[in-house]
Amino acid sequence: MTDERAPICFYYGNGKLIDLAEYPRVVLQPDFYKPEEIAYLKGKGVHVLAYLTLSEDTGPPAEWQRTEVNPDWGGKFVHVGHPDWVSHVVGQARDALAAGFDGLFLDTLNVELTFPEDVPHLLTLVAALRAEAGSAYILANRGFGMLPRLAELVDGVVFESFSARWTEEGYAAWPADTLEFHAQIAEQLLRLQLDLYALDYADDPGLTDFAVRRARQFGMQCIVSDRALSRV
């Protein structure tokens, strides 16, 4: 592994096995990789995590889906506590682990911002995934509405868009008040004895350097990518 490589790669495309093998840990879409490809990466010493979405569904119409749609990505929001949704997600986790993935990456955990009544149901779903995964590594994206209980169920937290974000006009740092709010959350995370990562979005050296330096100030390893998470 070269010194320039980040400690983890979030890649939502397919292929690129040789490049992915340079990272110590990668997050991949499980439908895009065959068990033998996962085995190849593991043979290179890579820790491979399977992406799971917990509160949005991009699949065909199902009874657990809400009518509301995520305007950024087009997925349907779901009733997180619906028994069939719980079974669906736990089944996806089971299949990924059976295919050779070392652990799970849990996404779309910010239901406190959309459907706050679902926070207890989401916590129950995360607990079900921990039970399914056993001692396998679980990394959560944000999920701050479930703290501190979330910290008892996962091994690490990703603070997506900690310092920089994507907008319709491009990439930019957050305004000062948002940066301060994020700093307060980061200080809480530091007390939880978890692996901490910042996942920021930038397309120029200045914004990238800002994100990396700021993450280090708060004890986080920083990964910088594009909106589609297509960089390796």
PDB file of C-alpha atoms in Angstrom:
ATOM      1  CA  MET A   1       0.000   0.000   0.000  1.00  0.00           C
ATOM      2  CA  THR A   2       1.373   3.402  -0.910  1.00  0.00           C
ATOM      3  CA  ASP A   3       1.541   6.237   1.584  1.00  0.00           C
ATOM      4  CA  GLU A   4      -0.903   8.280  -0.471  1.00  0.00           C
ATOM      5  CA  ARG A   5      -3.732   5.808   0.007  1.00  0.00           C
ATOM      6  CA  ALA A   6      -6.507   6.703   2.432  1.00  0.00           C
ATOM      7  CA  PRO A   7      -7.283   4.303   5.315  1.00  0.00           C
ATOM      8  CA  ILE A   8     -10.576   3.330   3.693  1.00  0.00           C
ATOM      9  CA  CYS A   9     -12.193   3.613   0.268  1.00  0.00           C
ATOM     10  CA  PHE A  10     -15.893   4.119  -0.355  1.00  0.00           C
ATOM     11  CA  TYR A  11     -16.500   2.918  -3.890  1.00  0.00           C
ATOM     12  CA  TYR A  12     -19.990   2.479  -5.303  1.00  0.00           C
ATOM     13  CA  GLY A  13     -18.999   1.323  -8.758  1.00  0.00           C
ATOM     14  CA  ASN A  14     -17.826  -2.116  -9.892  1.00  0.00           C
ATOM     15  CA  GLY A  15     -14.513  -3.691 -10.846  1.00  0.00           C
ATOM     16  CA  LYS A  16     -11.254  -1.839 -10.026  1.00  0.00           C
ATOM     17  CA  LEU A  17     -10.020  -4.814  -7.994  1.00  0.00           C
ATOM     18  CA  ILE A  18      -6.334  -4.054  -8.451  1.00  0.00           C
ATOM     19  CA  ASP A  19      -6.815  -0.468  -7.269  1.00  0.00           C
ATOM     20  CA  LEU A  20      -9.075  -1.484  -4.384  1.00  0.00           C
ATOM     21  CA  ALA A  21      -6.456  -3.992  -3.226  1.00  0.00           C
ATOM     22  CA  GLU A  22      -4.213  -1.065  -2.291  1.00  0.00           C
ATOM     23  CA  TYR A  23      -6.508  -0.033   0.589  1.00  0.00           C
ATOM     24  CA  PRO A  24      -6.662  -1.579   4.054  1.00  0.00           C
ATOM     25  CA  ARG A  25     -10.476  -1.326   4.115  1.00  0.00           C
ATOM     26  CA  VAL A  26     -13.107  -0.814   1.403  1.00  0.00           C
ATOM     27  CA  VAL A  27     -16.880  -0.306   1.317  1.00  0.00           C
ATOM     28  CA  LEU A  28     -18.530  -1.866  -1.723  1.00  0.00           C
ATOM     29  CA  GLN A  29     -21.996  -2.483  -3.143  1.00  0.00           C
ATOM     30  CA  PRO A  30     -22.499  -6.220  -2.522  1.00  0.00           C
ATOM     31  CA  ASP A  31     -24.576  -6.756  -5.686  1.00  0.00           C
ATOM     32  CA  PHE A  32     -21.645  -5.587  -7.810  1.00  0.00           C
ATOM     33  CA  TYR A  33     -19.065  -8.152  -6.641  1.00  0.00           C
ATOM     34  CA  LYS A  34     -18.901 -11.933  -6.857  1.00  0.00           C
ATOM     35  CA  PRO A  35     -17.635 -14.050  -3.944  1.00  0.00           C
ATOM     36  CA  GLU A  36     -14.416 -14.809  -5.817  1.00  0.00           C
ATOM     37  CA  GLU A  37     -13.755 -11.078  -6.211  1.00  0.00           C
ATOM     38  CA  ILE A  38     -14.303 -10.553  -2.492  1.00  0.00           C
ATOM     39  CA  ALA A  39     -11.949 -13.464  -1.848  1.00  0.00           C
ATOM     40  CA  TYR A  40      -9.330 -11.846  -4.098  1.00  0.00           C
ATOM     41  CA  LEU A  41      -9.439  -8.622  -2.084  1.00  0.00           C
ATOM     42  CA  LYS A  42      -9.323 -10.467   1.226  1.00  0.00           C
ATOM     43  CA  GLY A  43      -6.344 -12.424  -0.055  1.00  0.00           C
ATOM     44  CA  LYS A  44      -4.583  -9.083  -0.536  1.00  0.00           C
ATOM     45  CA  GLY A  45      -5.247  -8.207   3.098  1.00  0.00           C
ATOM     46  CA  VAL A  46      -8.209  -5.907   2.418  1.00  0.00           C
ATOM     47  CA  HIS A  47     -11.022  -5.683   4.975  1.00  0.00           C
ATOM     48  CA  VAL A  48     -14.209  -5.631   2.859  1.00  0.00           C
ATOM     49  CA  LEU A  49     -17.472  -4.089   4.076  1.00  0.00           C
ATOM     50  CA  ALA A  50     -20.871  -4.452   2.404  1.00  0.00           C
ATOM     51  CA  TYR A  51     -23.041  -1.385   1.882  1.00  0.00           C
ATOM     52  CA  LEU A  52     -26.568  -1.526   3.329  1.00  0.00           C
ATOM     53  CA  THR A  53     -29.251   1.160   3.272  1.00  0.00           C
ATOM     54  CA  LEU A  54     -31.504   1.096   6.335  1.00  0.00           C
ATOM     55  CA  SER A  55     -34.148   3.753   5.708  1.00  0.00           C
ATOM     56  CA  GLU A  56     -34.421   4.075   1.913  1.00  0.00           C
ATOM     57  CA  ASP A  57     -35.274   1.563  -0.790  1.00  0.00           C
ATOM     58  CA  THR A  58     -34.398   1.778  -4.479  1.00  0.00           C
ATOM     59  CA  GLY A  59     -36.007  -1.575  -5.276  1.00  0.00           C
ATOM     60  CA  PRO A  60     -39.383  -2.329  -6.836  1.00  0.00           C
ATOM     61  CA  PRO A  61     -42.595  -1.215  -5.106  1.00  0.00           C
ATOM     62  CA  ALA A  62     -43.067  -2.862  -1.708  1.00  0.00           C
ATOM     63  CA  GLU A  63     -45.444  -2.516   1.209  1.00  0.00           C
ATOM     64  CA  TRP A  64     -42.776  -1.075   3.482  1.00  0.00           C
ATOM     65  CA  GLN A  65     -42.163   1.945   1.230  1.00  0.00           C
ATOM     66  CA  ARG A  66     -43.488   5.402   2.040  1.00  0.00           C
ATOM     67  CA  THR A  67     -44.806   7.674  -0.671  1.00  0.00           C
ATOM     68  CA  GLU A  68     -42.023  10.208  -0.043  1.00  0.00           C
ATOM     69  CA  VAL A  69     -38.898  10.052  -2.185  1.00  0.00           C
ATOM     70  CA  ASN A  70     -35.350  11.174  -1.433  1.00  0.00           C
ATOM     71  CA  PRO A  71     -34.969  14.136  -3.836  1.00  0.00           C
ATOM     72  CA  ASP A  72     -31.210  13.615  -4.193  1.00  0.00           C
ATOM     73  CA  TRP A  73     -31.103   9.930  -5.117  1.00  0.00           C
ATOM     74  CA  GLY A  74     -34.666   8.929  -5.977  1.00  0.00           C
ATOM     75  CA  GLY A  75     -35.041   6.123  -3.433  1.00  0.00           C
ATOM     76  CA  LYS A  76     -38.273   5.689  -1.517  1.00  0.00           C
ATOM     77  CA  PHE A  77     -38.208   6.318   2.211  1.00  0.00           C
ATOM     78  CA  VAL A  78     -39.439   3.313   4.186  1.00  0.00           C
ATOM     79  CA  HIS A  79     -41.291   2.458   7.376  1.00  0.00           C
ATOM     80  CA  VAL A  80     -38.171   1.266   9.182  1.00  0.00           C
ATOM     81  CA  GLY A  81     -40.094  -0.807  11.702  1.00  0.00           C
ATOM     82  CA  HIS A  82     -42.074  -2.768   9.101  1.00  0.00           C
ATOM     83  CA  PRO A  83     -41.378  -6.473   9.830  1.00  0.00           C
ATOM     84  CA  ASP A  84     -40.832  -7.326   6.172  1.00  0.00           C
ATOM     85  CA  TRP A  85     -38.336  -4.470   5.758  1.00  0.00           C
ATOM     86  CA  VAL A  86     -36.444  -5.685   8.822  1.00  0.00           C
ATOM     87  CA  SER A  87     -36.357  -9.199   7.367  1.00  0.00           C
ATOM     88  CA  HIS A  88     -35.264  -7.814   3.984  1.00  0.00           C
ATOM     89  CA  VAL A  89     -32.336  -5.845   5.393  1.00  0.00           C
ATOM     90  CA  VAL A  90     -31.198  -8.577   7.785  1.00  0.00           C
ATOM     91  CA  GLY A  91     -31.387 -11.003   4.855  1.00  0.00           C
ATOM     92  CA  GLN A  92     -29.176  -8.732   2.773  1.00  0.00           C
ATOM     93  CA  ALA A  93     -26.640  -8.639   5.595  1.00  0.00           C
ATOM     94  CA  ARG A  94     -26.747 -12.421   5.941  1.00  0.00           C
ATOM     95  CA  ASP A  95     -26.184 -12.876   2.208  1.00  0.00           C
ATOM     96  CA  ALA A  96     -23.274 -10.419   2.154  1.00  0.00           C
ATOM     97  CA  LEU A  97     -21.514 -12.099   5.055  1.00  0.00           C
ATOM     98  CA  ALA A  98     -22.085 -15.497   3.457  1.00  0.00           C
ATOM     99  CA  ALA A  99     -20.504 -14.171   0.237  1.00  0.00           C
ATOM    100  CA  GLY A 100     -17.339 -13.370   2.165  1.00  0.00           C
ATOM    101  CA  PHE A 101     -17.720  -9.745   3.239  1.00  0.00           C
ATOM    102  CA  ASP A 102     -15.924  -9.035   6.512  1.00  0.00           C
ATOM    103  CA  GLY A 103     -18.570  -6.678   7.841  1.00  0.00           C
ATOM    104  CA  LEU A 104     -21.231  -4.096   7.120  1.00  0.00           C
ATOM    105  CA  PHE A 105     -21.498  -0.395   6.343  1.00  0.00           C
ATOM    106  CA  LEU A 106     -24.849   1.027   7.462  1.00  0.00           C
ATOM    107  CA  ASP A 107     -26.115   4.010   5.493  1.00  0.00           C
ATOM    108  CA  THR A 108     -29.193   6.295   5.541  1.00  0.00           C
ATOM    109  CA  LEU A 109     -29.313   6.514   9.330  1.00  0.00           C
ATOM    110  CA  ASN A 110     -30.428  10.157   9.599  1.00  0.00           C
ATOM    111  CA  VAL A 111     -34.123   9.467  10.144  1.00  0.00           C
ATOM    112  CA  GLU A 112     -34.223  12.013  12.968  1.00  0.00           C
ATOM    113  CA  LEU A 113     -34.193  14.612  10.179  1.00  0.00           C
ATOM    114  CA  THR A 114     -36.969  13.013   8.103  1.00  0.00           C
ATOM    115  CA  PHE A 115     -39.146  10.693  10.192  1.00  0.00           C
ATOM    116  CA  PRO A 116     -38.063  11.101  13.825  1.00  0.00           C
ATOM    117  CA  GLU A 117     -40.727   8.655  14.984  1.00  0.00           C
ATOM    118  CA  ASP A 118     -38.642   5.944  13.290  1.00  0.00           C
ATOM    119  CA  VAL A 119     -35.511   6.460  15.424  1.00  0.00           C
ATOM    120  CA  PRO A 120     -36.440   3.707  17.935  1.00  0.00           C
ATOM    121  CA  HIS A 121     -37.267   1.342  15.063  1.00  0.00           C
ATOM    122  CA  LEU A 122     -33.952   2.121  13.385  1.00  0.00           C
ATOM    123  CA  LEU A 123     -32.076   1.379  16.592  1.00  0.00           C
ATOM    124  CA  THR A 124     -33.892  -1.960  16.795  1.00  0.00           C
ATOM    125  CA  LEU A 125     -32.877  -2.707  13.191  1.00  0.00           C
ATOM    126  CA  VAL A 126     -29.230  -1.901  13.911  1.00  0.00           C
ATOM    127  CA  ALA A 127     -29.397  -4.218  16.941  1.00  0.00           C
ATOM    128  CA  ALA A 128     -30.821  -6.974  14.709  1.00  0.00           C
ATOM    129  CA  LEU A 129     -27.936  -6.478  12.290  1.00  0.00           C
ATOM    130  CA  ARG A 130     -25.444  -6.714  15.140  1.00  0.00           C
ATOM    131  CA  ALA A 131     -27.063  -9.954  16.231  1.00  0.00           C
ATOM    132  CA  GLU A 132     -26.818 -11.300  12.660  1.00  0.00           C
ATOM    133  CA  ALA A 133     -23.233 -10.105  12.193  1.00  0.00           C
ATOM    134  CA  GLY A 134     -21.931 -11.428  15.488  1.00  0.00           C
ATOM    135  CA  SER A 135     -18.430 -10.065  15.981  1.00  0.00           C
ATOM    136  CA  ALA A 136     -18.097  -8.846  12.371  1.00  0.00           C
ATOM    137  CA  TYR A 137     -17.128  -5.209  11.926  1.00  0.00           C
ATOM    138  CA  ILE A 138     -19.968  -2.695  11.595  1.00  0.00           C
ATOM    139  CA  LEU A 139     -19.399   0.872  10.432  1.00  0.00           C
ATOM    140  CA  ALA A 140     -22.240   3.413  10.664  1.00  0.00           C
ATOM    141  CA  ASN A 141     -22.733   6.546   8.582  1.00  0.00           C
ATOM    142  CA  ARG A 142     -23.747   9.328  10.963  1.00  0.00           C
ATOM    143  CA  GLY A 143     -26.757   8.072  12.931  1.00  0.00           C
ATOM    144  CA  PHE A 144     -26.298  10.760  15.545  1.00  0.00           C
ATOM    145  CA  GLY A 145     -29.957  10.633  16.565  1.00  0.00           C
ATOM    146  CA  MET A 146     -29.262   7.168  17.989  1.00  0.00           C
ATOM    147  CA  LEU A 147     -26.329   8.141  20.174  1.00  0.00           C
ATOM    148  CA  PRO A 148     -25.131   7.048  22.673  1.00  0.00           C
ATOM    149  CA  ARG A 149     -26.853   3.658  22.246  1.00  0.00           C
ATOM    150  CA  LEU A 150     -25.560   3.350  18.672  1.00  0.00           C
ATOM    151  CA  ALA A 151     -21.999   3.271  19.988  1.00  0.00           C
ATOM    152  CA  GLU A 152     -22.755   0.011  21.798  1.00  0.00           C
ATOM    153  CA  LEU A 153     -23.757  -1.674  18.536  1.00  0.00           C
ATOM    154  CA  VAL A 154     -21.138  -0.525  16.008  1.00  0.00           C
ATOM    155  CA  ASP A 155     -17.359  -0.456  15.772  1.00  0.00           C
ATOM    156  CA  GLY A 156     -16.934   2.829  13.959  1.00  0.00           C
ATOM    157  CA  VAL A 157     -18.723   5.931  12.713  1.00  0.00           C
ATOM    158  CA  VAL A 158     -18.344   7.847   9.465  1.00  0.00           C
ATOM    159  CA  PHE A 159     -19.118  11.563   9.661  1.00  0.00           C
ATOM    160  CA  GLU A 160     -20.232  12.169   6.093  1.00  0.00           C
ATOM    161  CA  SER A 161     -19.841  15.773   4.912  1.00  0.00           C
ATOM    162  CA  PHE A 162     -18.048  16.813   8.080  1.00  0.00           C
ATOM    163  CA  SER A 163     -16.349  19.838   6.505  1.00  0.00           C
ATOM    164  CA  ALA A 164     -17.203  19.870   2.803  1.00  0.00           C
ATOM    165  CA  ARG A 165     -20.262  18.889   0.793  1.00  0.00           C
ATOM    166  CA  TRP A 166     -21.638  18.689  -2.696  1.00  0.00           C
ATOM    167  CA  THR A 167     -24.234  21.166  -3.901  1.00  0.00           C
ATOM    168  CA  GLU A 168     -26.035  21.745  -7.169  1.00  0.00           C
ATOM    169  CA  GLU A 169     -23.324  24.265  -8.038  1.00  0.00           C
ATOM    170  CA  GLY A 170     -20.367  22.064  -7.132  1.00  0.00           C
ATOM    171  CA  TYR A 171     -18.383  21.389  -3.980  1.00  0.00           C
ATOM    172  CA  ALA A 172     -18.027  23.763  -1.034  1.00  0.00           C
ATOM    173  CA  ALA A 173     -17.181  24.037   2.643  1.00  0.00           C
ATOM    174  CA  TRP A 174     -20.070  24.290   5.055  1.00  0.00           C
ATOM    175  CA  PRO A 175     -20.892  27.735   6.463  1.00  0.00           C
ATOM    176  CA  ALA A 176     -19.345  28.631   9.813  1.00  0.00           C
ATOM    177  CA  ASP A 177     -22.402  27.835  11.938  1.00  0.00           C
ATOM    178  CA  THR A 178     -22.701  24.336  10.452  1.00  0.00           C
ATOM    179  CA  LEU A 179     -18.989  23.713  10.921  1.00  0.00           C
ATOM    180  CA  GLU A 180     -19.352  24.653  14.576  1.00  0.00           C
ATOM    181  CA  PHE A 181     -22.355  22.348  15.011  1.00  0.00           C
ATOM    182  CA  HIS A 182     -20.439  19.486  13.391  1.00  0.00           C
ATOM    183  CA  ALA A 183     -17.489  20.199  15.674  1.00  0.00           C
ATOM    184  CA  GLN A 184     -19.727  19.777  18.714  1.00  0.00           C
ATOM    185  CA  ILE A 185     -20.905  16.391  17.450  1.00  0.00           C
ATOM    186  CA  ALA A 186     -17.316  15.351  16.704  1.00  0.00           C
ATOM    187  CA  GLU A 187     -16.324  16.151  20.275  1.00  0.00           C
ATOM    188  CA  GLN A 188     -19.083  13.816  21.480  1.00  0.00           C
ATOM    189  CA  LEU A 189     -17.866  11.079  19.142  1.00  0.00           C
ATOM    190  CA  LEU A 190     -14.339  11.325  20.503  1.00  0.00           C
ATOM    191  CA  ARG A 191     -15.607  10.162  23.889  1.00  0.00           C
ATOM    192  CA  LEU A 192     -17.140   6.955  22.526  1.00  0.00           C
ATOM    193  CA  GLN A 193     -14.050   4.820  21.802  1.00  0.00           C
ATOM    194  CA  LEU A 194     -14.988   4.186  18.177  1.00  0.00           C
ATOM    195  CA  ASP A 195     -13.072   4.214  14.911  1.00  0.00           C
ATOM    196  CA  LEU A 196     -13.823   7.633  13.421  1.00  0.00           C
ATOM    197  CA  TYR A 197     -13.740   8.660   9.772  1.00  0.00           C
ATOM    198  CA  ALA A 198     -14.730  11.836   7.969  1.00  0.00           C
ATOM    199  CA  LEU A 199     -16.062  11.425   4.429  1.00  0.00           C
ATOM    200  CA  ASP A 200     -15.915  14.760   2.651  1.00  0.00           C
ATOM    201  CA  TYR A 201     -16.597  15.867  -0.913  1.00  0.00           C
ATOM    202  CA  ALA A 202     -14.219  18.077  -2.886  1.00  0.00           C
ATOM    203  CA  ASP A 203     -12.767  18.500  -6.347  1.00  0.00           C
ATOM    204  CA  ASP A 204      -9.850  20.847  -5.780  1.00  0.00           C
ATOM    205  CA  PRO A 205      -6.668  20.723  -3.656  1.00  0.00           C
ATOM    206  CA  GLY A 206      -7.611  23.662  -1.433  1.00  0.00           C
ATOM    207  CA  LEU A 207     -10.945  22.256  -0.289  1.00  0.00           C
ATOM    208  CA  THR A 208      -9.437  18.790   0.018  1.00  0.00           C
ATOM    209  CA  ASP A 209      -6.633  20.064   2.249  1.00  0.00           C
ATOM    210  CA  PHE A 210      -9.119  21.986   4.387  1.00  0.00           C
ATOM    211  CA  ALA A 211     -11.212  18.854   4.932  1.00  0.00           C
ATOM    212  CA  VAL A 212      -8.246  16.640   5.759  1.00  0.00           C
ATOM    213  CA  ARG A 213      -6.701  19.115   8.211  1.00  0.00           C
ATOM    214  CA  ARG A 214     -10.001  19.788   9.962  1.00  0.00           C
ATOM    215  CA  ALA A 215     -10.776  16.086  10.355  1.00  0.00           C
ATOM    216  CA  ARG A 216      -7.384  15.506  11.981  1.00  0.00           C
ATOM    217  CA  GLN A 217      -8.107  18.237  14.497  1.00  0.00           C
ATOM    218  CA  PHE A 218     -11.050  16.158  15.700  1.00  0.00           C
ATOM    219  CA  GLY A 219      -9.357  12.781  15.713  1.00  0.00           C
ATOM    220  CA  MET A 220     -10.841  11.544  12.450  1.00  0.00           C
ATOM    221  CA  GLN A 221      -9.187   9.978   9.431  1.00  0.00           C
ATOM    222  CA  CYS A 222     -10.428  11.779   6.339  1.00  0.00           C
ATOM    223  CA  ILE A 223     -11.491  10.400   2.965  1.00  0.00           C
ATOM    224  CA  VAL A 224     -12.294  12.821   0.148  1.00  0.00           C
ATOM    225  CA  SER A 225     -14.348  11.702  -2.831  1.00  0.00           C
ATOM    226  CA  ASP A 226     -16.894  12.892  -5.380  1.00  0.00           C
ATOM    227  CA  ARG A 227     -20.675  12.900  -5.069  1.00  0.00           C
ATOM    228  CA  ALA A 228     -21.079   9.504  -6.764  1.00  0.00           C
ATOM    229  CA  LEU A 229     -18.278   7.914  -4.694  1.00  0.00           C
ATOM    230  CA  SER A 230     -16.642   6.787  -7.917  1.00  0.00           C
ATOM    231  CA  ARG A 231     -13.013   7.505  -7.025  1.00  0.00           C
ATOM    232  CA  VAL A 232     -10.542   4.756  -6.209  1.00  0.00           C
TER     233      VAL A 232
END
